[in-house]
Amino acid sequence: MNDLVPSTSPRDMTWARRKQALARVWRELRHDRAGFVSLVVLLGFGLVALSAPLIADRSLLLAAAGRNNPDLASPSAQFLLGTDDIGRDVLAQLVWGSRVSLFIGIFATVVAVVIGSVVGLVAGYVKGKVATVLLAIDEFFLVVPFLPLAIVLAVILGRSPVTLAIVIGITSWAGSARLVRAQVLTLSERAYVERARALGAGTWQIIFRHVLPGVTPLIIANATLIVPGAILTESTLSFLGFGDRLSPSWGKLLDGAQSSGSITLNAWWYYLPPGLCIIAVVLAFTLFGRALERIFDPRLAGR
Amino acid sequence: MCAGGQIMTATESLLNVSNVHVAYPARRRGGKSARAVDGVDLEIRLGEIVALVGESGCGKTTLARAILGLQKISEGLIAFDGELLPTSANGKKAFRRRVQIVFQDPTASLNPRQSVYEIVAEGLRIHGLGENEHHVVKTALEQCGLHPAERYMLKYPHELSGGQRQRVVIAGAMVLKPQLLVADEPVSSLDASVRGEILALLQRLARDENMAVLVVTHDLGLPWNIADRIAVMYLGRIVEIGTTEELLANPKHPYTQALLSVVLEHLGMPQQILVGEMPDPTEIASGCRFHPRCPLVQSGEAQRRGIADRCTHEDPLLQMSGNQQSVACHAVGV
Amino acid sequence: STGASAEGELTFAVGVTQDIDSLNVTVGFLVIDYEIWNLTLPTLTSKAAADFSILPSMAESWTSSEDGLTWTYKLRSDMKWSDGVPMTADDVAYTITRSVQDGWWNHTTVTGNLTATATDAQTLVVVSSVPDPKLPILDVYIVPKHIYEKISAEELPNYLADDNVSGGPFQIVERKEGEFIRLVQNPNWFGKKPAMDQLIFRTFETAEAQYNALKAGDLDAVDDVPGKIFATIMAGDEPNITGIAGNQGSFSELAMNSSCPTGIGDGHVALKDPNVRRAINWSLDRQLMVDKVLNGFGKPAVGISASANPAFDYQVEADQTYSYDPAKANALLDEAGWIDTNGDGVRDKDGVELKLRYFDRSVGGAADTTPFITGFLKDVGIATDVKTFDEDSLAAIQSKSEFDLYTWGWSPYADPDNMLSDFITAAVPTDPAVGGYNDGNWCNAEYDALYAQQHVELDPVKRAAQIQEMHKIFVNDGPYAVLYKYDNLQAFRSDRWQNFERQPAEVGPIMFTQTSSAYLNLEPVSGDSGGGGGTNTIVVIGIALVAAGVVFTLVRSRRKKSADDRA
Amino acid sequence: MSNRYVVKKIVGALLTLFAVVIFNFFLFRIVDRDPLTKYRGRSKLSLEQRETMIRRMGLSGSKWDQFVAYIKSTLQLDFGRSFDSTRPVLREITDRLPATLILVGVSTVLTICIGLYIGAKAGWARGSRFDRVSTSTTMVLYATPEFFFGMLLLAIVAGRTGWFPTGGLRDVGTNNGFVASLLDRTHHLVLPSLTLTLGYLGSYSLIMRTSMLDTLGEDYLTTARAKGLKESDVMTHHAVPNALLPSVSAIAISFGFVIGGAITTETVFSYPGLGLATADAIRNTDLPMLQALFLVASAAVIFFNLVADLTYGLLDPRIRHSI
Amino acid sequence: MSAVLEVRDLHITYASSSGLVPAVRGVDLEIAPGETLGLAGESGCGKSTLAMALLRLVPPSTQITGSIKLAGQDILTMKPGQLRAARWAQASVVFQGAQHVLNPVRRIGRQIDEAIEAHGSASVSRAGELLDLVGLGARRGDDYPHELSGGQKQRSLIAMALACDPLLLIADEPTTALDVMVQAQILQLLDNIKRERGLSMLFITHDLSVLSHTADRVAVMYAGRIIEVGAGDALLRNSLHPYSKALTASFPIIGDPSSRHQPRGLAGDPPDPNNLPSGCPFHPRCTVAIDECQSVDVQLRHAADDEERSVACVLVGKS
Ligand SMILES: Nc1ncnc2c1ncn2[C@@H]1O[C@H](COP(=O)(O)OP(=O)(O)OP(=O)(O)O)[C@@H](O)[C@H]1O
Ligand SMILES: Nc1ncnc2c1ncn2[C@@H]1O[C@H](COP(=O)(O)OP(=O)(O)OP(=O)(O)O)[C@@H](O)[C@H]1O
Ligand SMILES: [Mg+2]
Ligand SMILES: [Mg+2]
């Protein structure tokens, strides 16, 4: 392709390669309808979450904010999505809820991916007892039912969004550790790793130069696929009453809707929007993650 | 013997492999370990090309990896340039500057995420030979027939043809100016048309750089093309070794004869197709390891010559038989 | 449907959101447990539903000695437990004696100072060591001696009370944990026969599901209707359902750690100052919480309810003591020296921030007040650090007094003594392993003295005055910011049942009351034939048929399709 | 399947279960909670009485003593008494187990059958209308929290039409015979099991579709076609058996999620099984119950995984014959 | 006797995500009864595509034009049912890499019988008989593929290919992945079977040396075309097209001093089917190319001195 680049420093080349790789990802994403649409949806939600203070004042979340409003009022010009059971604007809570839900989803994923990648890398690269122990732990977390475990941990660790995210992270890394390990195993079987070893490369050089770059796309795609699970878990735990009462997540809104009888009262504006938001974001993350998988792993093309 | 104008002046030995064994532990508890390399003696001299020939699974790759120190040996000694293979991390690293390996499948040997430049420069970087890196890389690429080097440096493996990939792999080994290059089936995954080019390259490099090459292959035509000597391996053991001309013209071991017969029918040799499948290194026969498939034994010839008993009970040693030829067969010389 | 079962038996099905924790009268403490005991265990005397005045029950008559310390009860002679064993004064004496011996939680507040002897089968003599205003009612459940005497004190806490021996109007016949408990009439019951043959309490996980079951006709009455839904009932949207917002003194409060010197714990220094506690009281908009959290079904309160009987409440209106006045709260805080010196919106003093550890109860009445309260406190420059806990964890924290604020609530008994006893100095926790009920970690010598007086005051008028005085001290010193008294929101099928008795009269609920006598007075509306389960069954069968059809078609079409091939 | 494989898998499962038991012990010792709070008379108990009770709960002595006592009693299936009801935990669990078994059993069977069917069909006819419709539907199902389904079903089907009860396991009043009570229970089971089925149908069918797609490019399918087999035979005899293999373990792992789904589903429908018991135990921090429920849930998943491993061994001759 | 297989002007174009890939660009072929045609060429030149197209086994999106007459019937115009009937009964395939070609979860015997059942005949299993025929032994029918070695799998594939007594055996690199000795065994087996049954065979390989004694005629393919075809021995000994020459030269004759220390091959890269050079597709790598080669795309034509021989080269026509 670019035959005519004469001499370049390695750093420039690395840069150029990254740029090229990104450009390729972008190009392929553009042609992947599901992936692209879901990216747009995600960006939309992200934008809303980031600009929540501009859309709705934080004070609207205060319990007393509904002081002069009717409770469970149906949508109107004043309250686009009606009011909740204590007269607060549902839309404002939905908007701020997106922050909590996305934050927990993403933060939990970071926790899970960091644990999963480290465990996967170590278990895949280092053999022997360490790997056996790590695998046993991984097996344990993989087999032990996820929600009960998360519940038990939540009971023990408390209820703030951060601990909730940590709990979800701790309970969902096992799958990615497996994935990373499998990939590391195949990578380290690759002849090019053997070649590097024959060239005299040490363990760390091999991990950083050959193994890590090889698993990174996988980790990214996998992370994108952990987020929806984390968001679902957050909503489930919040629904079961584990959420933080003072920061409204979508799951918490559903809990509120359920416990205030909005289903029986047909106050659909209270329970439908958070449910649909969860579905939309989870769906978007899933589709986006699958698109990334397709792009990073051409064998999966056409899924 | 001088053929093709090459003169065997250097007899100084570079690599000495003696009585090397490699056993892979059993995959299952209670299973037997695989004696992939089972007592190999081999010497490689400075600047010569030796071909290691044998059926699939006979332990060629294992031996090659053992020579590089990539595979632990369970018994025996490997000495390079008069010194035993180092075991320390630093010693290994220094050793690996002097010995390099090229694998069968160039596509698998290249990290798809690295550019040609990075791949070739990797050895330099690992050994901290960064000075003048660009120039060295360029020279190595051009030496390997990738002209002009700039055209290839920024490409990625997937943008290259199979032959070009194998050249890149070889260039990556050549930047370190090794004294010994081990090439494990360097052309068997390549197209027939490309094969000749790569072999010519190896031959040229060996000659120009006075580099010894151990080339692993299952194809007897390859050594005829480039090797000075041939070692024939069967089930973890070298059963016959000699100069290319001598050995191909006058194979003495029945196994070598059979191998040659299936590729050389047009020379009038009757085909001797050995029955049975690839031998199993977990079940090496007693006596001569080849005896269960040996045509001499099967045809009763061995009986006639009165060596049948030795064939089944006595492990034959590699013995000089001819000028530079050694054979491990009870039938030879009887 | 359970309105009427197939055999023509009359069933009354009640939905509850609480599962029985124990039928063992020495262990259980949930409202539902008391309801079952009210229906299955006899009491020596009874209380009038309307005003809790004393009525005969096991005892037909009683007389007291001059000094008021000795009471002699004359018992009915026709009483039998449901298993046919005679029920006599011996059972009562046994209950009193054993409860004192073993320290039964539900009994000793009443029986602690009593000794009882059965002089014959129908005569019971009770002697109190002090003058006792809780006599002659003697409000404890009488247990069958022939059952309990077989159980050692050690074993008793684990006894499941599954003997089903009843001395009340009903007896338990079937119980499915988490599902239902079924009672039928006790043939040996000596009192008024109820109209229904069986009584079922079904447990629901959510109040809403339970209400829907009422609406669908699966239930006859429910306790705990979601407030929003209750409002629609009260608005007359449901012609067949009648709602009753009954109040029996249950209240919610914000407890503050007043750091009683004899106690333990690490309460915030600011809360030691009564003015800061008062400021907090002034900062709360109680009416807003009643409107929003209770949907108006309740009323603001500043003092505790000492008794289910509102006569014992603090007779001062909320606005005369603490109304919603943030300005006043601010002034008090300024005066107390808590001023926001560093401009971060939170008051401080001597380098200590006025930031309070706020423990939020995860379930229960006070749950939804926390967002309000924290907001109100923030408005007057008090920061909070909210942590949510379940009741038990919270109780553990309370036992150590390691909190600044927390939310809780109480439901009082008929006699005020028990509730009032929780705030005496002796109830302050001093050992985390043992705990104590004084959850404001508050003490006041004057209050203690008055408590001791009312404890032995036999003149009801004087006693009432003493209790008013105690209220005044408690409210003024403010270890609690009482928020409101909340109503029990109950509903029943008025197309099926009538003659619901409220307890206390006019303001109280119909079920889960002090005596549960409402069940005895209920009458079916004539001509009711119950809801229709038949249609449902038809629907099920219909759906099953449709599903089978769909599957069949799918399979068929698959067969056909697969016949075609890919080119 | 060789005995060695079976034994290895069983031993592995038991080890995992044992790990759960140990994990349980440590996890629940972290919680700072007075075990006697439920005994309302605790403030009136003497210190000796308290100690007796605490000892009986296995909460006295050194951690090691506690651990030994805990392991002993756990092995005897003695999980202590519920803090909440004071009944033996084992009895609480055995009482509620059948309801959950039926709910989870029915839903799992439905989910697996329908999910695999849809997934296999969609994967086989990749890009067809069936694939597009079913995949987008299953994606949405996958993205929907099952309790939201439950809420919607409750709102629409039960609340609006009254065709189905809004909760419970059965009508208590009806005692008229086996058939009626069976119908009654089925009637109560429909919505919860529908919720659970819909909630997990998505992931099962997506898993199956993916592994179907993985097999699509396999050469043995070309061989089968070359032999002149009908497309339907190629699918059922060649593609599906191979696609099932990777699905089996993936499905076993997602069974853990179904167990989680039972918690929320039972909560939404007041369905008194172990899920509801879990929700209650959470609310009451009923540690012995939680501990035992967690163990039971884990055991169920471990068992399911074991079954999957053994099934895998049966389905895959490479395992059946070797090892 | 008319040809068993007759291919006329066959074009096969794959529709891939990166556009249309013309894998086969105008191939004419015929195979007489009992004849073996060897088809040789570099990787990617379209050999397998051609083989697969003979039974219409290419992906559905692939465009095929021209005609393929198998025993007189045109495969390309058949209805699905007819096509299914023709598959395996008229022509069967011995694939390369038996590893993936056999279904890992079905017994070998079942996989063989299945082919017979698909063609309506035989309720009795013939698998055992066929396995015996290829020297595996009937009992192996109960084995699963993983229980067989590479050579054994290849034998069972041959047995499977014989199941419906086809007229034509298409062997697509049947020995490539095998070891020298096993390769020789399989070649011998195929040879015997072919001779015993009078089968026609299309033998595809990239290893010319394999063809030397298997093929009656040899066709050499380059970039989707046949560029030289002729009698086996003659072609291998004396190829006329520069590409065939280079190809034959790259297999040294052991003992031939001209190749000792003289490895020979072909410079340059195989062509990219997406981006073929103009004129003769071989001209960029051709050592004897003349200017004309850049523009003239020569068709296959008879060589002057050998009437069985056809060559697609400007130079050959001229000489
Ligand atoms: N990691 C390993 N563990 C156990 N056995 C092994 C391992 N690697 C190779 N073997 C066995 O050792 C024997 C020799 O293998 P090796 O790869 O050296 O053979 P080879 O001669 O290079 O064969 P090929 O021509 O197929 O490359 C074989 O039987 C093989 O099955
Ligand atoms: N399904 C496909 N879609 C698109 N292109 C394809 C497809 N299959 C093969 N090709 C391309 O068609 C060309 C011919 O492929 P084919 O497999 O027929 O080559 P071949 O001669 O058999 O090579 P080999 O010796 O490697 O088997 C190649 O360039 C290949 O990349
Ligand atoms: Mg090898
Ligand atoms: Mg091919």
JSON list of N, CA, C and O in Angstrom, two decimals, chain C residues 426-453:
[
{"chain": "C", "resi": 426, "resn": "ALA", "atom": "N", "xyz": [-32.00, 2.88, 82.36]},
{"chain": "C", "resi": 426, "resn": "ALA", "atom": "CA", "xyz": [-31.64, 1.47, 82.46]},
{"chain": "C", "resi": 426, "resn": "ALA", "atom": "C", "xyz": [-31.71, 0.77, 81.11]},
{"chain": "C", "resi": 426, "resn": "ALA", "atom": "O", "xyz": [-31.12, -0.30, 80.93]},
{"chain": "C", "resi": 427, "resn": "ALA", "atom": "N", "xyz": [-32.43, 1.36, 80.15]},
{"chain": "C", "resi": 427, "resn": "ALA", "atom": "CA", "xyz": [-32.56, 0.71, 78.84]},
{"chain": "C", "resi": 427, "resn": "ALA", "atom": "C", "xyz": [-31.46, 1.14, 77.87]},
{"chain": "C", "resi": 427, "resn": "ALA", "atom": "O", "xyz": [-31.42, 0.71, 76.72]},
{"chain": "C", "resi": 428, "resn": "VAL", "atom": "N", "xyz": [-30.57, 2.04, 78.33]},
{"chain": "C", "resi": 428, "resn": "VAL", "atom": "CA", "xyz": [-29.47, 2.48, 77.48]},
{"chain": "C", "resi": 428, "resn": "VAL", "atom": "C", "xyz": [-28.50, 1.30, 77.30]},
{"chain": "C", "resi": 428, "resn": "VAL", "atom": "O", "xyz": [-28.14, 0.66, 78.29]},
{"chain": "C", "resi": 429, "resn": "PRO", "atom": "N", "xyz": [-28.11, 1.01, 76.07]},
{"chain": "C", "resi": 429, "resn": "PRO", "atom": "CA", "xyz": [-27.18, -0.12, 75.89]},
{"chain": "C", "resi": 429, "resn": "PRO", "atom": "C", "xyz": [-25.83, 0.18, 76.54]},
{"chain": "C", "resi": 429, "resn": "PRO", "atom": "O", "xyz": [-25.28, 1.26, 76.36]},
{"chain": "C", "resi": 430, "resn": "THR", "atom": "N", "xyz": [-25.34, -0.79, 77.31]},
{"chain": "C", "resi": 430, "resn": "THR", "atom": "CA", "xyz": [-24.03, -0.61, 77.92]},
{"chain": "C", "resi": 430, "resn": "THR", "atom": "C", "xyz": [-23.09, -1.73, 77.51]},
{"chain": "C", "resi": 430, "resn": "THR", "atom": "O", "xyz": [-21.90, -1.67, 77.75]},
{"chain": "C", "resi": 431, "resn": "ASP", "atom": "N", "xyz": [-23.66, -2.74, 76.92]},
{"chain": "C", "resi": 431, "resn": "ASP", "atom": "CA", "xyz": [-22.83, -3.85, 76.46]},
{"chain": "C", "resi": 431, "resn": "ASP", "atom": "C", "xyz": [-23.37, -4.26, 75.09]},
{"chain": "C", "resi": 431, "resn": "ASP", "atom": "O", "xyz": [-24.52, -4.68, 74.97]},
{"chain": "C", "resi": 432, "resn": "PRO", "atom": "N", "xyz": [-22.54, -4.13, 74.06]},
{"chain": "C", "resi": 432, "resn": "PRO", "atom": "CA", "xyz": [-23.04, -4.42, 72.71]},
{"chain": "C", "resi": 432, "resn": "PRO", "atom": "C", "xyz": [-23.60, -5.83, 72.60]},
{"chain": "C", "resi": 432, "resn": "PRO", "atom": "O", "xyz": [-24.50, -6.09, 71.81]},
{"chain": "C", "resi": 433, "resn": "ALA", "atom": "N", "xyz": [-23.08, -6.73, 73.42]},
{"chain": "C", "resi": 433, "resn": "ALA", "atom": "CA", "xyz": [-23.57, -8.10, 73.33]},
{"chain": "C", "resi": 433, "resn": "ALA", "atom": "C", "xyz": [-24.99, -8.22, 73.85]},
{"chain": "C", "resi": 433, "resn": "ALA", "atom": "O", "xyz": [-25.71, -9.13, 73.49]},
{"chain": "C", "resi": 434, "resn": "VAL", "atom": "N", "xyz": [-25.36, -7.31, 74.72]},
{"chain": "C", "resi": 434, "resn": "VAL", "atom": "CA", "xyz": [-26.68, -7.40, 75.31]},
{"chain": "C", "resi": 434, "resn": "VAL", "atom": "C", "xyz": [-27.64, -6.39, 74.67]},
{"chain": "C", "resi": 434, "resn": "VAL", "atom": "O", "xyz": [-28.79, -6.69, 74.40]},
{"chain": "C", "resi": 435, "resn": "GLY", "atom": "N", "xyz": [-27.14, -5.21, 74.40]},
{"chain": "C", "resi": 435, "resn": "GLY", "atom": "CA", "xyz": [-27.97, -4.19, 73.78]},
{"chain": "C", "resi": 435, "resn": "GLY", "atom": "C", "xyz": [-28.91, -3.56, 74.77]},
{"chain": "C", "resi": 435, "resn": "GLY", "atom": "O", "xyz": [-28.82, -3.74, 76.00]},
{"chain": "C", "resi": 436, "resn": "GLY", "atom": "N", "xyz": [-29.85, -2.82, 74.27]},
{"chain": "C", "resi": 436, "resn": "GLY", "atom": "CA", "xyz": [-30.82, -2.15, 75.11]},
{"chain": "C", "resi": 436, "resn": "GLY", "atom": "C", "xyz": [-31.75, -1.40, 74.20]},
{"chain": "C", "resi": 436, "resn": "GLY", "atom": "O", "xyz": [-31.40, -1.08, 73.06]},
{"chain": "C", "resi": 437, "resn": "TYR", "atom": "N", "xyz": [-32.96, -1.18, 74.70]},
{"chain": "C", "resi": 437, "resn": "TYR", "atom": "CA", "xyz": [-33.97, -0.61, 73.80]},
{"chain": "C", "resi": 437, "resn": "TYR", "atom": "C", "xyz": [-33.91, 0.89, 73.66]},
{"chain": "C", "resi": 437, "resn": "TYR", "atom": "O", "xyz": [-34.55, 1.46, 72.80]},
{"chain": "C", "resi": 438, "resn": "ASN", "atom": "N", "xyz": [-33.14, 1.54, 74.50]},
{"chain": "C", "resi": 438, "resn": "ASN", "atom": "CA", "xyz": [-33.10, 3.00, 74.44]},
{"chain": "C", "resi": 438, "resn": "ASN", "atom": "C", "xyz": [-32.25, 3.41, 73.23]},
{"chain": "C", "resi": 438, "resn": "ASN", "atom": "O", "xyz": [-31.05, 3.65, 73.33]},
{"chain": "C", "resi": 439, "resn": "ASP", "atom": "N", "xyz": [-32.89, 3.47, 72.09]},
{"chain": "C", "resi": 439, "resn": "ASP", "atom": "CA", "xyz": [-32.13, 3.63, 70.86]},
{"chain": "C", "resi": 439, "resn": "ASP", "atom": "C", "xyz": [-31.81, 5.08, 70.55]},
{"chain": "C", "resi": 439, "resn": "ASP", "atom": "O", "xyz": [-31.23, 5.39, 69.52]},
{"chain": "C", "resi": 440, "resn": "GLY", "atom": "N", "xyz": [-32.17, 6.00, 71.42]},
{"chain": "C", "resi": 440, "resn": "GLY", "atom": "CA", "xyz": [-31.69, 7.36, 71.28]},
{"chain": "C", "resi": 440, "resn": "GLY", "atom": "C", "xyz": [-30.44, 7.56, 72.13]},
{"chain": "C", "resi": 440, "resn": "GLY", "atom": "O", "xyz": [-29.87, 8.64, 72.15]},
{"chain": "C", "resi": 441, "resn": "ASN", "atom": "N", "xyz": [-30.06, 6.48, 72.85]},
{"chain": "C", "resi": 441, "resn": "ASN", "atom": "CA", "xyz": [-28.90, 6.58, 73.74]},
{"chain": "C", "resi": 441, "resn": "ASN", "atom": "C", "xyz": [-29.05, 7.84, 74.60]},
{"chain": "C", "resi": 441, "resn": "ASN", "atom": "O", "xyz": [-28.13, 8.62, 74.76]},
{"chain": "C", "resi": 442, "resn": "TRP", "atom": "N", "xyz": [-30.25, 7.97, 75.16]},
{"chain": "C", "resi": 442, "resn": "TRP", "atom": "CA", "xyz": [-30.65, 9.21, 75.82]},
{"chain": "C", "resi": 442, "resn": "TRP", "atom": "C", "xyz": [-31.01, 8.93, 77.26]},
{"chain": "C", "resi": 442, "resn": "TRP", "atom": "O", "xyz": [-31.57, 7.88, 77.57]},
{"chain": "C", "resi": 443, "resn": "CYS", "atom": "N", "xyz": [-30.70, 9.85, 78.18]},
{"chain": "C", "resi": 443, "resn": "CYS", "atom": "CA", "xyz": [-31.15, 9.63, 79.53]},
{"chain": "C", "resi": 443, "resn": "CYS", "atom": "C", "xyz": [-31.54, 10.94, 80.19]},
{"chain": "C", "resi": 443, "resn": "CYS", "atom": "O", "xyz": [-31.01, 12.00, 79.85]},
{"chain": "C", "resi": 444, "resn": "ASN", "atom": "N", "xyz": [-32.47, 10.81, 81.08]},
{"chain": "C", "resi": 444, "resn": "ASN", "atom": "CA", "xyz": [-33.00, 11.99, 81.75]},
{"chain": "C", "resi": 444, "resn": "ASN", "atom": "C", "xyz": [-33.57, 11.52, 83.08]},
{"chain": "C", "resi": 444, "resn": "ASN", "atom": "O", "xyz": [-34.49, 10.71, 83.13]},
{"chain": "C", "resi": 445, "resn": "ALA", "atom": "N", "xyz": [-32.99, 12.05, 84.16]},
{"chain": "C", "resi": 445, "resn": "ALA", "atom": "CA", "xyz": [-33.35, 11.58, 85.49]},
{"chain": "C", "resi": 445, "resn": "ALA", "atom": "C", "xyz": [-34.82, 11.85, 85.78]},
{"chain": "C", "resi": 445, "resn": "ALA", "atom": "O", "xyz": [-35.52, 11.02, 86.37]},
{"chain": "C", "resi": 446, "resn": "GLU", "atom": "N", "xyz": [-35.29, 12.99, 85.35]},
{"chain": "C", "resi": 446, "resn": "GLU", "atom": "CA", "xyz": [-36.68, 13.38, 85.59]},
{"chain": "C", "resi": 446, "resn": "GLU", "atom": "C", "xyz": [-37.64, 12.37, 84.93]},
{"chain": "C", "resi": 446, "resn": "GLU", "atom": "O", "xyz": [-38.62, 11.94, 85.51]},
{"chain": "C", "resi": 447, "resn": "TYR", "atom": "N", "xyz": [-37.29, 12.03, 83.72]},
{"chain": "C", "resi": 447, "resn": "TYR", "atom": "CA", "xyz": [-38.09, 11.06, 82.97]},
{"chain": "C", "resi": 447, "resn": "TYR", "atom": "C", "xyz": [-38.11, 9.73, 83.71]},
{"chain": "C", "resi": 447, "resn": "TYR", "atom": "O", "xyz": [-39.15, 9.10, 83.89]},
{"chain": "C", "resi": 448, "resn": "ASP", "atom": "N", "xyz": [-36.91, 9.32, 84.16]},
{"chain": "C", "resi": 448, "resn": "ASP", "atom": "CA", "xyz": [-36.81, 8.05, 84.89]},
{"chain": "C", "resi": 448, "resn": "ASP", "atom": "C", "xyz": [-37.73, 8.05, 86.11]},
{"chain": "C", "resi": 448, "resn": "ASP", "atom": "O", "xyz": [-38.44, 7.08, 86.37]},
{"chain": "C", "resi": 449, "resn": "ALA", "atom": "N", "xyz": [-37.71, 9.16, 86.82]},
{"chain": "C", "resi": 449, "resn": "ALA", "atom": "CA", "xyz": [-38.51, 9.25, 88.04]},
{"chain": "C", "resi": 449, "resn": "ALA", "atom": "C", "xyz": [-40.00, 9.15, 87.71]},
{"chain": "C", "resi": 449, "resn": "ALA", "atom": "O", "xyz": [-40.75, 8.40, 88.34]},
{"chain": "C", "resi": 450, "resn": "LEU", "atom": "N", "xyz": [-40.41, 9.87, 86.68]},
{"chain": "C", "resi": 450, "resn": "LEU", "atom": "CA", "xyz": [-41.82, 9.84, 86.29]},
{"chain": "C", "resi": 450, "resn": "LEU", "atom": "C", "xyz": [-42.21, 8.44, 85.82]},
{"chain": "C", "resi": 450, "resn": "LEU", "atom": "O", "xyz": [-43.30, 7.97, 86.11]},
{"chain": "C", "resi": 451, "resn": "TYR", "atom": "N", "xyz": [-41.28, 7.80, 85.11]},
{"chain": "C", "resi": 451, "resn": "TYR", "atom": "CA", "xyz": [-41.59, 6.44, 84.66]},
{"chain": "C", "resi": 451, "resn": "TYR", "atom": "C", "xyz": [-41.87, 5.53, 85.85]},
{"chain": "C", "resi": 451, "resn": "TYR", "atom": "O", "xyz": [-42.84, 4.78, 85.88]},
{"chain": "C", "resi": 452, "resn": "ALA", "atom": "N", "xyz": [-41.02, 5.65, 86.85]},
{"chain": "C", "resi": 452, "resn": "ALA", "atom": "CA", "xyz": [-41.18, 4.82, 88.05]},
{"chain": "C", "resi": 452, "resn": "ALA", "atom": "C", "xyz": [-42.53, 5.10, 88.70]},
{"chain": "C", "resi": 452, "resn": "ALA", "atom": "O", "xyz": [-43.24, 4.18, 89.12]},
{"chain": "C", "resi": 453, "resn": "GLN", "atom": "N", "xyz": [-42.90, 6.37, 88.74]},
{"chain": "C", "resi": 453, "resn": "GLN", "atom": "CA", "xyz": [-44.19, 6.73, 89.36]},
{"chain": "C", "resi": 453, "resn": "GLN", "atom": "C", "xyz": [-45.36, 6.12, 88.60]},
{"chain": "C", "resi": 453, "resn": "GLN", "atom": "O", "xyz": [-46.20, 5.44, 89.16]}
]
